[in-house]
CSV table of N, CA and C in Angstrom, one decimal:
chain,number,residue,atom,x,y,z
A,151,UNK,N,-69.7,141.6,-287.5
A,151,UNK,CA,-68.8,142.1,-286.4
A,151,UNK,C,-68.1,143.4,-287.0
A,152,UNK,N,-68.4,144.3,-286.5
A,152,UNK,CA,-67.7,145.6,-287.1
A,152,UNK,C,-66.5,146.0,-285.9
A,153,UNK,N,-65.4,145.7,-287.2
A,153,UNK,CA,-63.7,146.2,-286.9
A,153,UNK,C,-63.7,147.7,-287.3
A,154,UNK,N,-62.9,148.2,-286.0
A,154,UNK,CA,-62.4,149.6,-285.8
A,154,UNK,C,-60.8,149.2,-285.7
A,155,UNK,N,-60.3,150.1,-286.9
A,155,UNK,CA,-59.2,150.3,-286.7
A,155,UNK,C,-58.4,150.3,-284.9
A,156,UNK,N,-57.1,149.5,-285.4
A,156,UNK,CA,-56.1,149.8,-284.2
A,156,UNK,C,-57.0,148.9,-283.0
A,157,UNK,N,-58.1,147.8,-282.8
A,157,UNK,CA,-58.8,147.2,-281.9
A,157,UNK,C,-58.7,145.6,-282.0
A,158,UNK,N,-58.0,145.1,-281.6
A,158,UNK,CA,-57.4,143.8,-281.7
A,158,UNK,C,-58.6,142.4,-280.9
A,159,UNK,N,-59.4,143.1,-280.2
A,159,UNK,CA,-60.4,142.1,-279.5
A,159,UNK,C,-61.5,142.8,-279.2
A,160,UNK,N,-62.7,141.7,-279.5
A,160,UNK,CA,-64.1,142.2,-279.7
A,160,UNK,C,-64.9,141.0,-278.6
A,161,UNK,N,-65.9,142.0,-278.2
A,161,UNK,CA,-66.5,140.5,-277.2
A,161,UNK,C,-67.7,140.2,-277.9
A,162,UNK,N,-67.8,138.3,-277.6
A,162,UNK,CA,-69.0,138.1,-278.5
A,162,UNK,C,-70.0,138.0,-277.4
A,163,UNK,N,-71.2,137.7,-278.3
A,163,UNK,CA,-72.5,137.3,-277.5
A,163,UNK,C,-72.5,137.1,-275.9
A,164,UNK,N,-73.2,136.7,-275.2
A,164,UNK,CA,-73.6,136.1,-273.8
A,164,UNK,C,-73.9,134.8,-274.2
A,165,UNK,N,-74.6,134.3,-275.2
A,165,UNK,CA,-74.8,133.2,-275.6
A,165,UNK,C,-73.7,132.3,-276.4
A,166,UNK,N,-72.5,132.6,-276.6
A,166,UNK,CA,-71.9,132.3,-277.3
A,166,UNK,C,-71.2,131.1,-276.9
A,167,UNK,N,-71.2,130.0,-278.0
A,167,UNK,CA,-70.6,128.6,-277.5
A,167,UNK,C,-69.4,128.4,-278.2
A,168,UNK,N,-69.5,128.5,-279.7
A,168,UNK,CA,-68.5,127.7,-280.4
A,168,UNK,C,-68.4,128.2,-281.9
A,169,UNK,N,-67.9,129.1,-282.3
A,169,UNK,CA,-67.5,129.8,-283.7
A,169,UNK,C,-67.8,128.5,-284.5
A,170,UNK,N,-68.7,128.6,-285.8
A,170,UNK,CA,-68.9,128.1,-286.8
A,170,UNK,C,-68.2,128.4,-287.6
A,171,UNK,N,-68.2,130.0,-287.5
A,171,UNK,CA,-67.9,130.0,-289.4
A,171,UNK,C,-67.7,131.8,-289.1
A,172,UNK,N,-66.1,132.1,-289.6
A,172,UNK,CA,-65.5,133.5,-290.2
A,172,UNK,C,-65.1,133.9,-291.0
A,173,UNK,N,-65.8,135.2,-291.8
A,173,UNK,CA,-65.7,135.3,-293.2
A,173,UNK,C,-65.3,136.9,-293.0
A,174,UNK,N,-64.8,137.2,-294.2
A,174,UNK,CA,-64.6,139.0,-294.3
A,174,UNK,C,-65.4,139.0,-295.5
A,175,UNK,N,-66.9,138.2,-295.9
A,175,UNK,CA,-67.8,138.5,-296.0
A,175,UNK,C,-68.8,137.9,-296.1
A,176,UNK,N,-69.8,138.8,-296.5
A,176,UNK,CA,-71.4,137.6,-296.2
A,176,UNK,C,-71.6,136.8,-297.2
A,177,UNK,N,-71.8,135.8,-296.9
A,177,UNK,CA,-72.1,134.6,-297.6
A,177,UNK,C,-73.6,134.3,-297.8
A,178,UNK,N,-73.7,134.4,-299.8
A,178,UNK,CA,-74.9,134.4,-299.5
A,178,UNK,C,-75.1,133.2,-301.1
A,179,UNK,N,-76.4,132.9,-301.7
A,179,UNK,CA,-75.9,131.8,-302.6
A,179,UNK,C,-75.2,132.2,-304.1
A,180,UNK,N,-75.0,133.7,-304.2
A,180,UNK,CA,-73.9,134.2,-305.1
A,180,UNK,C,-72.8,134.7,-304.7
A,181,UNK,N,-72.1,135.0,-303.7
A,181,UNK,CA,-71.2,135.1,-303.2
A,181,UNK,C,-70.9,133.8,-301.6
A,182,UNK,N,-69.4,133.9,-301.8
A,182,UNK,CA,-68.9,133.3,-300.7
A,182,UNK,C,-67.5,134.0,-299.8
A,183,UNK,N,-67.5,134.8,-298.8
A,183,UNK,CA,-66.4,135.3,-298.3
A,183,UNK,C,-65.4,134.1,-298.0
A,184,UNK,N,-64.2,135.2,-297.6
A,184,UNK,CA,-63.0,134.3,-297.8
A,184,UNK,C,-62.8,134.2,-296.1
A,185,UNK,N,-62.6,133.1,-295.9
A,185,UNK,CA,-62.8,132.3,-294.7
A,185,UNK,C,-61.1,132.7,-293.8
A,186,UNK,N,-61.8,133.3,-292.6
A,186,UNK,CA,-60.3,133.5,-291.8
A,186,UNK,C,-59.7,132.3,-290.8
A,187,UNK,N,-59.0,131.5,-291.1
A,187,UNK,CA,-58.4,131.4,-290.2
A,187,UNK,C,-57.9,131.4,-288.8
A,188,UNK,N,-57.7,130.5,-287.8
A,188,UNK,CA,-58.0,130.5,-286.3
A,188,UNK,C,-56.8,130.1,-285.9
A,189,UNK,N,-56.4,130.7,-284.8
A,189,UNK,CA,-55.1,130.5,-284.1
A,189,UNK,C,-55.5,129.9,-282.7
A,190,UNK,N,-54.7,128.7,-282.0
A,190,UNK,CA,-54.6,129.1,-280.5
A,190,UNK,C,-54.3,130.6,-279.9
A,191,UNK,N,-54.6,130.5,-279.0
A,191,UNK,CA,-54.1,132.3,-278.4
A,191,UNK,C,-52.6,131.8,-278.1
A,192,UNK,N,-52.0,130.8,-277.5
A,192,UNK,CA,-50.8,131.1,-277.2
A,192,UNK,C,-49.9,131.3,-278.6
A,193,UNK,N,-50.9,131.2,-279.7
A,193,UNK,CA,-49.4,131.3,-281.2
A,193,UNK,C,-50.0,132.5,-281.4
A,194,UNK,N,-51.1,133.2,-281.5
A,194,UNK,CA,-51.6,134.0,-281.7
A,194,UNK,C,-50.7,135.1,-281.4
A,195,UNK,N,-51.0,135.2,-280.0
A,195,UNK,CA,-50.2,136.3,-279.1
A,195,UNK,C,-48.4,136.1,-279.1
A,196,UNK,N,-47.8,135.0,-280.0
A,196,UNK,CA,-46.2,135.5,-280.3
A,196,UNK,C,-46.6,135.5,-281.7
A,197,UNK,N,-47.8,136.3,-282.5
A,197,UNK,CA,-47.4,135.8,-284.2
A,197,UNK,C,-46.8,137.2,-284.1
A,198,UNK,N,-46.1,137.0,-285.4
A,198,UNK,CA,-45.6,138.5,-286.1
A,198,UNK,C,-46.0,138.6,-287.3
A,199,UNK,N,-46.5,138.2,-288.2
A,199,UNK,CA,-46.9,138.1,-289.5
A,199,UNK,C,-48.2,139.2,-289.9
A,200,UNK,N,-47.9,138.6,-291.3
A,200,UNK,CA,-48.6,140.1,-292.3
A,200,UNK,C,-50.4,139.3,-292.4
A,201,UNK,N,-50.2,137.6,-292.2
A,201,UNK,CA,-51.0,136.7,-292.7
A,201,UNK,C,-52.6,137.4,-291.6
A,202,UNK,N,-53.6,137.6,-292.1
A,202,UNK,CA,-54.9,137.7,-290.9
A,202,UNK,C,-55.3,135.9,-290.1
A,203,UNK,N,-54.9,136.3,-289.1
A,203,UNK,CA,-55.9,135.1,-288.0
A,203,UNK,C,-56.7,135.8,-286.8
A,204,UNK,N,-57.9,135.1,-286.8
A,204,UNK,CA,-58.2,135.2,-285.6
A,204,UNK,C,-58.2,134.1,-284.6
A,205,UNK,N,-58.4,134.3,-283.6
A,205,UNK,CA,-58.5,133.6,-282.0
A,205,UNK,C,-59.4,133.6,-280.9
A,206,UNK,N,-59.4,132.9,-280.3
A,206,UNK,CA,-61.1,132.8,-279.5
A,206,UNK,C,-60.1,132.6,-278.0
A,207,UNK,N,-60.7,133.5,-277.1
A,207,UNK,CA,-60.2,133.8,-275.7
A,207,UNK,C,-61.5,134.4,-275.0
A,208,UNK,N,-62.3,132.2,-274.3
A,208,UNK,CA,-63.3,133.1,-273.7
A,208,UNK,C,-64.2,133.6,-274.3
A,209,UNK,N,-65.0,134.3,-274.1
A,209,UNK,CA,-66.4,135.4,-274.7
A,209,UNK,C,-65.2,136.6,-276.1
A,210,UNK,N,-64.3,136.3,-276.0
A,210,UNK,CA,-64.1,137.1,-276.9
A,210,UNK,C,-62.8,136.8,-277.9
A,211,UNK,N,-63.4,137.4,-279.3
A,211,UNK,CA,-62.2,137.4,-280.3
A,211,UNK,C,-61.2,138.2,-280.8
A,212,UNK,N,-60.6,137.8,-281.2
A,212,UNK,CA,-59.4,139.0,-281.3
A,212,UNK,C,-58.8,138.5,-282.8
A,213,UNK,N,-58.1,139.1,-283.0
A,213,UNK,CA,-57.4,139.3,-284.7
A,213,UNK,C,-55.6,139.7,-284.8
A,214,UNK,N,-54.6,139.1,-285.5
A,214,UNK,CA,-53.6,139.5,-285.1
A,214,UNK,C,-53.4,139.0,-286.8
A,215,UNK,N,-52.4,140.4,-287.5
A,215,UNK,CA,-52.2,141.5,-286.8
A,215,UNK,C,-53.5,142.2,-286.5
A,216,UNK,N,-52.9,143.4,-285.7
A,216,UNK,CA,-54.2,143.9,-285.1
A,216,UNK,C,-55.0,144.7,-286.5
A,217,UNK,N,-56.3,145.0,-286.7
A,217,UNK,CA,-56.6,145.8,-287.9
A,217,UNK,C,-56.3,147.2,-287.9
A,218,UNK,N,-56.1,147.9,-289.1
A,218,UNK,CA,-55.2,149.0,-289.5
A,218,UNK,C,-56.6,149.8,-290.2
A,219,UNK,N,-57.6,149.1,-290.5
A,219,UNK,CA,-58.5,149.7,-291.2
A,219,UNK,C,-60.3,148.9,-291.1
A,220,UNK,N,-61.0,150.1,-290.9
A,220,UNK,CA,-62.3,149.9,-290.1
A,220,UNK,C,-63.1,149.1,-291.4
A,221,UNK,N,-63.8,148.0,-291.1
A,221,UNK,CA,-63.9,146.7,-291.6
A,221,UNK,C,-65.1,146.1,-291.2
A,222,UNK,N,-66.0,145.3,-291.8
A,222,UNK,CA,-67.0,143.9,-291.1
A,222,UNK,C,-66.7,142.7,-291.8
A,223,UNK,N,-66.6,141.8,-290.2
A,223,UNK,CA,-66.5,140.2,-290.2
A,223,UNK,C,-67.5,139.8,-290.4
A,224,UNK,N,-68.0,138.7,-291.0
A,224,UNK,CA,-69.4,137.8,-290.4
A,224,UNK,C,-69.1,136.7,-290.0
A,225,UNK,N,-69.4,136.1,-289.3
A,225,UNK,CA,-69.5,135.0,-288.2
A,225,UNK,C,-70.9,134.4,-287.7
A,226,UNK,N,-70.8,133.1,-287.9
A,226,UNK,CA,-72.0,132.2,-287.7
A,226,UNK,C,-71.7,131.6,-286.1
A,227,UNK,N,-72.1,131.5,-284.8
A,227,UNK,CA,-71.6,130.3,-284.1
A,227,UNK,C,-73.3,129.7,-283.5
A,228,UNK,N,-72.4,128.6,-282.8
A,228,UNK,CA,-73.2,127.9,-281.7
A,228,UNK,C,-73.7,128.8,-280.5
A,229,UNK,N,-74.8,128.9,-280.5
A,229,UNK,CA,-75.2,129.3,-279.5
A,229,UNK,C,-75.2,128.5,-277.6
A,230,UNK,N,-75.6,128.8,-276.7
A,230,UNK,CA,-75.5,128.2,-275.4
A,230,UNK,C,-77.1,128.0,-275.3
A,231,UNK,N,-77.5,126.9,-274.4
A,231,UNK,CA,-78.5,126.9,-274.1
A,231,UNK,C,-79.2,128.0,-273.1
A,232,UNK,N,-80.7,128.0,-273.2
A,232,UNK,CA,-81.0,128.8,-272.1
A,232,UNK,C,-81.1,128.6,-270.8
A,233,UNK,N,-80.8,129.7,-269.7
A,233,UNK,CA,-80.5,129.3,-268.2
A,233,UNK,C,-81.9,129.9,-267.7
A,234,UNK,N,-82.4,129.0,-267.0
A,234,UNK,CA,-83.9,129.3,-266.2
A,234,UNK,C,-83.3,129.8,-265.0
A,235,UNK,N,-84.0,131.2,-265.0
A,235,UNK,CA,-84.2,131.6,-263.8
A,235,UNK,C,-85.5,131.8,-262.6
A,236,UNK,N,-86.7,131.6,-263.9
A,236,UNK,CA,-87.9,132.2,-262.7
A,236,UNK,C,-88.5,130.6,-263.5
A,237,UNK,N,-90.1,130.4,-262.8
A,237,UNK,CA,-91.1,129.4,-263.2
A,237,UNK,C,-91.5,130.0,-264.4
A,238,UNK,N,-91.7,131.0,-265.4
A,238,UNK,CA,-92.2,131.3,-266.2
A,238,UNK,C,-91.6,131.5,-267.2
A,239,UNK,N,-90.1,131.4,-267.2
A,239,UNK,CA,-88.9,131.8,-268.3
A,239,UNK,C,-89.3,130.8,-269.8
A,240,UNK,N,-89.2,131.6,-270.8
A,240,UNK,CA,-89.2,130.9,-272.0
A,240,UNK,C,-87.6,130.0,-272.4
A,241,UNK,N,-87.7,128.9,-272.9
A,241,UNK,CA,-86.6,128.8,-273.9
A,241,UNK,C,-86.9,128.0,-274.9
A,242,UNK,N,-85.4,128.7,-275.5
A,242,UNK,CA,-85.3,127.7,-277.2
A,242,UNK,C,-84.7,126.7,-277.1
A,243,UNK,N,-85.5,125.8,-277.7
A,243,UNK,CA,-85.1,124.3,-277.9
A,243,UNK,C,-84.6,124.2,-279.0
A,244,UNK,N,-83.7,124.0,-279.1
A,244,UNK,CA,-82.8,123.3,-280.7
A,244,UNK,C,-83.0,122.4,-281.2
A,245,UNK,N,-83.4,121.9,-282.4
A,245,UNK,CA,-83.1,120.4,-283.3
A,245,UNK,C,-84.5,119.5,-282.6
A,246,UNK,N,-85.1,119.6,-282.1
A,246,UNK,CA,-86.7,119.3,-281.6
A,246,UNK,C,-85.9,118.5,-280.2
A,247,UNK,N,-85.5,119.3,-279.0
A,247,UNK,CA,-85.2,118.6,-277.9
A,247,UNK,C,-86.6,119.1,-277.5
A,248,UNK,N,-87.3,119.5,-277.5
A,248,UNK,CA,-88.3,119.5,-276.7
A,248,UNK,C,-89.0,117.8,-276.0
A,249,UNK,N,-88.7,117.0,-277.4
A,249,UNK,CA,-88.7,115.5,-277.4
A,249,UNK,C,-88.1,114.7,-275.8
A,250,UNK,N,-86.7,115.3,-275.6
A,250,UNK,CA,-86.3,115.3,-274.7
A,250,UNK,C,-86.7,115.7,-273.4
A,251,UNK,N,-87.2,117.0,-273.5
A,251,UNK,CA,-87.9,116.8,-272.4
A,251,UNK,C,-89.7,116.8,-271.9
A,252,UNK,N,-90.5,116.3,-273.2
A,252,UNK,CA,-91.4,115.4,-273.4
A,252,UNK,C,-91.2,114.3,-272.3
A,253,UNK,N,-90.2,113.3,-273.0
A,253,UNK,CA,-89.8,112.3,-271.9
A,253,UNK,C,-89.4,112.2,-270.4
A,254,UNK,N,-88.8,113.4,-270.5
A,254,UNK,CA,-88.4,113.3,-268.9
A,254,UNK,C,-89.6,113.8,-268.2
A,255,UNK,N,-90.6,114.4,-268.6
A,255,UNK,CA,-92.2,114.8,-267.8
A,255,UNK,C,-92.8,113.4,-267.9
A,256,UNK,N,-92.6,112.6,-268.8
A,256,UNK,CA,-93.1,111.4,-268.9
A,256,UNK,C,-92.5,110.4,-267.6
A,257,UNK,N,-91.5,110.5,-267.9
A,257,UNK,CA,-90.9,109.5,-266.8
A,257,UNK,C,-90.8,110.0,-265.5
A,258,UNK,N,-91.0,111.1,-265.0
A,258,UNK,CA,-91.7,111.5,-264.1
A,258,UNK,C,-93.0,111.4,-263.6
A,259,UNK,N,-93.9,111.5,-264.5
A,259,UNK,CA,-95.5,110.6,-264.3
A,259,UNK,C,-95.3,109.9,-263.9
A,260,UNK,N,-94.8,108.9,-264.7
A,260,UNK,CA,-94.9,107.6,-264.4
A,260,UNK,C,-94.3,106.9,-262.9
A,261,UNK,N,-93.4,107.8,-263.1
A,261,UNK,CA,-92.8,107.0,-261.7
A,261,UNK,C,-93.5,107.5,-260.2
A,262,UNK,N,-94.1,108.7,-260.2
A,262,UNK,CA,-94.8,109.1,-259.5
A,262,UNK,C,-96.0,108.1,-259.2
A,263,UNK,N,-96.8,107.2,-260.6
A,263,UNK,CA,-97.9,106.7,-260.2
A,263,UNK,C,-97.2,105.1,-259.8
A,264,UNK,N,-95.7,104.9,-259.9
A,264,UNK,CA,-95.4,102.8,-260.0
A,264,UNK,C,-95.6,102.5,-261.2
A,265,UNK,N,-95.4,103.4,-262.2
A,265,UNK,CA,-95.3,102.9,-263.3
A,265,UNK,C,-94.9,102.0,-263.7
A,266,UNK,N,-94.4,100.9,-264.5
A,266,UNK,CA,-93.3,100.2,-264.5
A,266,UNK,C,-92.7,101.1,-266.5
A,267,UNK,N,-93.4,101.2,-266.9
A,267,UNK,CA,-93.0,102.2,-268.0
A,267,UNK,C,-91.9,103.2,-268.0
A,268,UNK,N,-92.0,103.4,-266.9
A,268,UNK,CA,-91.2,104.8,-266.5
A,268,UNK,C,-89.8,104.3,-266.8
A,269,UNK,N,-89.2,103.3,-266.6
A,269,UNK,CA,-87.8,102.9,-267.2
A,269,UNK,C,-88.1,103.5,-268.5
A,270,UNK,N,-88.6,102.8,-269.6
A,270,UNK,CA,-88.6,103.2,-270.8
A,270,UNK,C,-88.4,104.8,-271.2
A,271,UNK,N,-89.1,105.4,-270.8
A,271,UNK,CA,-89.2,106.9,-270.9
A,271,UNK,C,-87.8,107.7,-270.3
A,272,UNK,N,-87.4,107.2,-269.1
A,272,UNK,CA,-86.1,107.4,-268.8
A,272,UNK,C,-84.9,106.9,-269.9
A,273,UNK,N,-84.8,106.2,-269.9
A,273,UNK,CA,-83.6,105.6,-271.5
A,273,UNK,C,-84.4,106.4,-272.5
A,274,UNK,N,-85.6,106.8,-273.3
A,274,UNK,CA,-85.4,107.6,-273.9
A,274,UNK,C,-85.0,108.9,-273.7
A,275,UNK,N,-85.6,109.7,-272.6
A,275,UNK,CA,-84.8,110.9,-272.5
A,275,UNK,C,-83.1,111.0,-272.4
A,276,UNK,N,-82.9,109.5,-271.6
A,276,UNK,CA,-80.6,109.4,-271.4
A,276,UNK,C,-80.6,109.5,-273.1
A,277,UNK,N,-81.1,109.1,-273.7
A,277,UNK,CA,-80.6,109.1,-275.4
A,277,UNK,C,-80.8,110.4,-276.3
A,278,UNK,N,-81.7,111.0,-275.7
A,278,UNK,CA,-82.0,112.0,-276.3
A,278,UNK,C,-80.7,113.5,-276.0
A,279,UNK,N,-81.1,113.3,-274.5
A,279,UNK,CA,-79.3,114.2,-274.1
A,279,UNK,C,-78.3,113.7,-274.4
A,280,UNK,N,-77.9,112.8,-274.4
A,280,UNK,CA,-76.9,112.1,-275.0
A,280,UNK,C,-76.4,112.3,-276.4
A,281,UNK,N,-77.2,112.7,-277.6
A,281,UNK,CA,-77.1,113.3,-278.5
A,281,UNK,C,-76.6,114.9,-278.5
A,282,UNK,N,-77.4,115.9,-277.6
A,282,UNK,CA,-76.9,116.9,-277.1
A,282,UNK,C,-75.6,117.3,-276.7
A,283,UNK,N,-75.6,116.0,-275.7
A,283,UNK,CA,-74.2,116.4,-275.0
A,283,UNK,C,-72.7,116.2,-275.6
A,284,UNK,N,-72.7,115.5,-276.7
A,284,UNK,CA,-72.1,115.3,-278.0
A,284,UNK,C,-71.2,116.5,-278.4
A,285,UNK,N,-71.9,117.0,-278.5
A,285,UNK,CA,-72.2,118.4,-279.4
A,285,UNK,C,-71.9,119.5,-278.2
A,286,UNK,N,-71.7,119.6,-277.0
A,286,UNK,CA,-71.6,121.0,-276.2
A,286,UNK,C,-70.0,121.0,-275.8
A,287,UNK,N,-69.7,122.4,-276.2
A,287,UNK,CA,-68.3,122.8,-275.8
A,287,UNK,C,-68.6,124.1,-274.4
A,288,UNK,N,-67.9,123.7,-273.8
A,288,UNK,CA,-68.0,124.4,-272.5
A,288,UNK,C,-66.5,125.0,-272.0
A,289,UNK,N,-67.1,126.7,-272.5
A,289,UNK,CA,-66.0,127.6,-271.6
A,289,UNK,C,-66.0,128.2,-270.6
A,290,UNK,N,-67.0,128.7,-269.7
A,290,UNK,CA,-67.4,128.8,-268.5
A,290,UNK,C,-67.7,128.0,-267.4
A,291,UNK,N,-66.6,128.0,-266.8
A,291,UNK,CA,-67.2,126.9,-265.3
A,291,UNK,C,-68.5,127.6,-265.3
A,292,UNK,N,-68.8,126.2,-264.7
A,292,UNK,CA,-70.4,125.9,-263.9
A,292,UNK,C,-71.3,126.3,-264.6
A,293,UNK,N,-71.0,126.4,-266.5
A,293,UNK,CA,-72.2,126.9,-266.7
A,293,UNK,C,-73.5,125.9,-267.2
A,294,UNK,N,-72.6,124.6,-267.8
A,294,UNK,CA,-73.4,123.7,-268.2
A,294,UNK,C,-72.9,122.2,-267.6
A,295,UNK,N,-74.3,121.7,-267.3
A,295,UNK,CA,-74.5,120.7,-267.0
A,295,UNK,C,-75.5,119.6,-266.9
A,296,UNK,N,-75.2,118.2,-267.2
A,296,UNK,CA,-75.7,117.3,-268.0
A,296,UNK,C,-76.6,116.4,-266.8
A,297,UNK,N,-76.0,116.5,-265.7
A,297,UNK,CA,-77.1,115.5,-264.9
A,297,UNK,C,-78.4,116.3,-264.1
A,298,UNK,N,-78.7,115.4,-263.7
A,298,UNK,CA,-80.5,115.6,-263.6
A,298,UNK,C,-80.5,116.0,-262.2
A,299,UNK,N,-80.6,116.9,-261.5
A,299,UNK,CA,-81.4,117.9,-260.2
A,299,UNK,C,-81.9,117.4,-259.6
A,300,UNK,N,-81.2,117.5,-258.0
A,300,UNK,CA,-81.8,116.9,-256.8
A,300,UNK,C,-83.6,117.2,-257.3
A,301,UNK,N,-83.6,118.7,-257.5
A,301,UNK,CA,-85.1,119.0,-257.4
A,301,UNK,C,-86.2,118.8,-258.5
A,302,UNK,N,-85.6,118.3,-259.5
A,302,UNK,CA,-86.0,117.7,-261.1
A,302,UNK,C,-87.2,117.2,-260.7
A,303,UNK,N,-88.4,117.7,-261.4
A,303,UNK,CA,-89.4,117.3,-260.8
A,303,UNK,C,-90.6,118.1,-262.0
A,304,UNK,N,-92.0,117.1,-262.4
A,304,UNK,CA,-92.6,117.6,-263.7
A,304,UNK,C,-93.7,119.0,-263.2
């Protein structure tokens, strides 16, 4: 993240879920930056101090006090999943959820032909998001969501 002087908030990613990890520098296996500290925005926005914090508002970070001198952060986060728009859109699967939705094609077969299997394949995929959903922080209405589509279909 490159700081310009006198610029107190930077917008992150489109994809951006959940700040990992802020350093004023790169971390690599001979060096380790020194890790900044995070404020709510409501303390953020009355601090008065010399101390650096930053704060997460939304798609975007900010720093108080504001920077005095032009600078790079590094920053690791969580990404957002991908939003399908057309039949042919690619996405990335994290952590092998593809598994996930292996199963839910499955349990769609099946239930299409009277399977009686098809339960099984269902409880595996509910366990599989269920692990997922653990793990998702959500700052955008309506952007994510966990149940399964009138039109859900393999």
């Amino acid at each position: 993240l490159s700081i310009v002087s006198g610029t107190a908030e930077y917008q992150l990613p489109a994809d951006f879920i959940d700040m990992a990890e802020l350093t004023d520098g790169l971390n690599t296996t001979a060096t380790r930056g020194k890790s900044i500290p995070f404020l709510p925005v409501s303390k953020a926005l009355a601090y008065s101090g010399d101390t650096l914090f930053a704060y997460l508002k939304g798609r975007y970070i900010g720093f108080v006090p504001t920077p005095t001198v032009a600078t790079a952060y590094y920053y690791r986060y969580r990404k957002g999943a991908t939003r399908l728009t057309s039949l042919s859109d690619y996405i990335d699967l994290p952590d092998g959820a593809f598994y996930a939705l292996k199963s839910w094609m499955l349990f769609r077969a099946k239930q299409k032909f009277s399977d009686p299997a098809s339960a099984m394949f269902y409880s595996e995929f509910s366990d599989q998001i269920n692990l997922y959903v653990q793990s998702s922080v959500k700052r955008d209405p309506d952007l994510a969501s966990w149940d399964i589509g009138s039109s859900s279909n393999t």
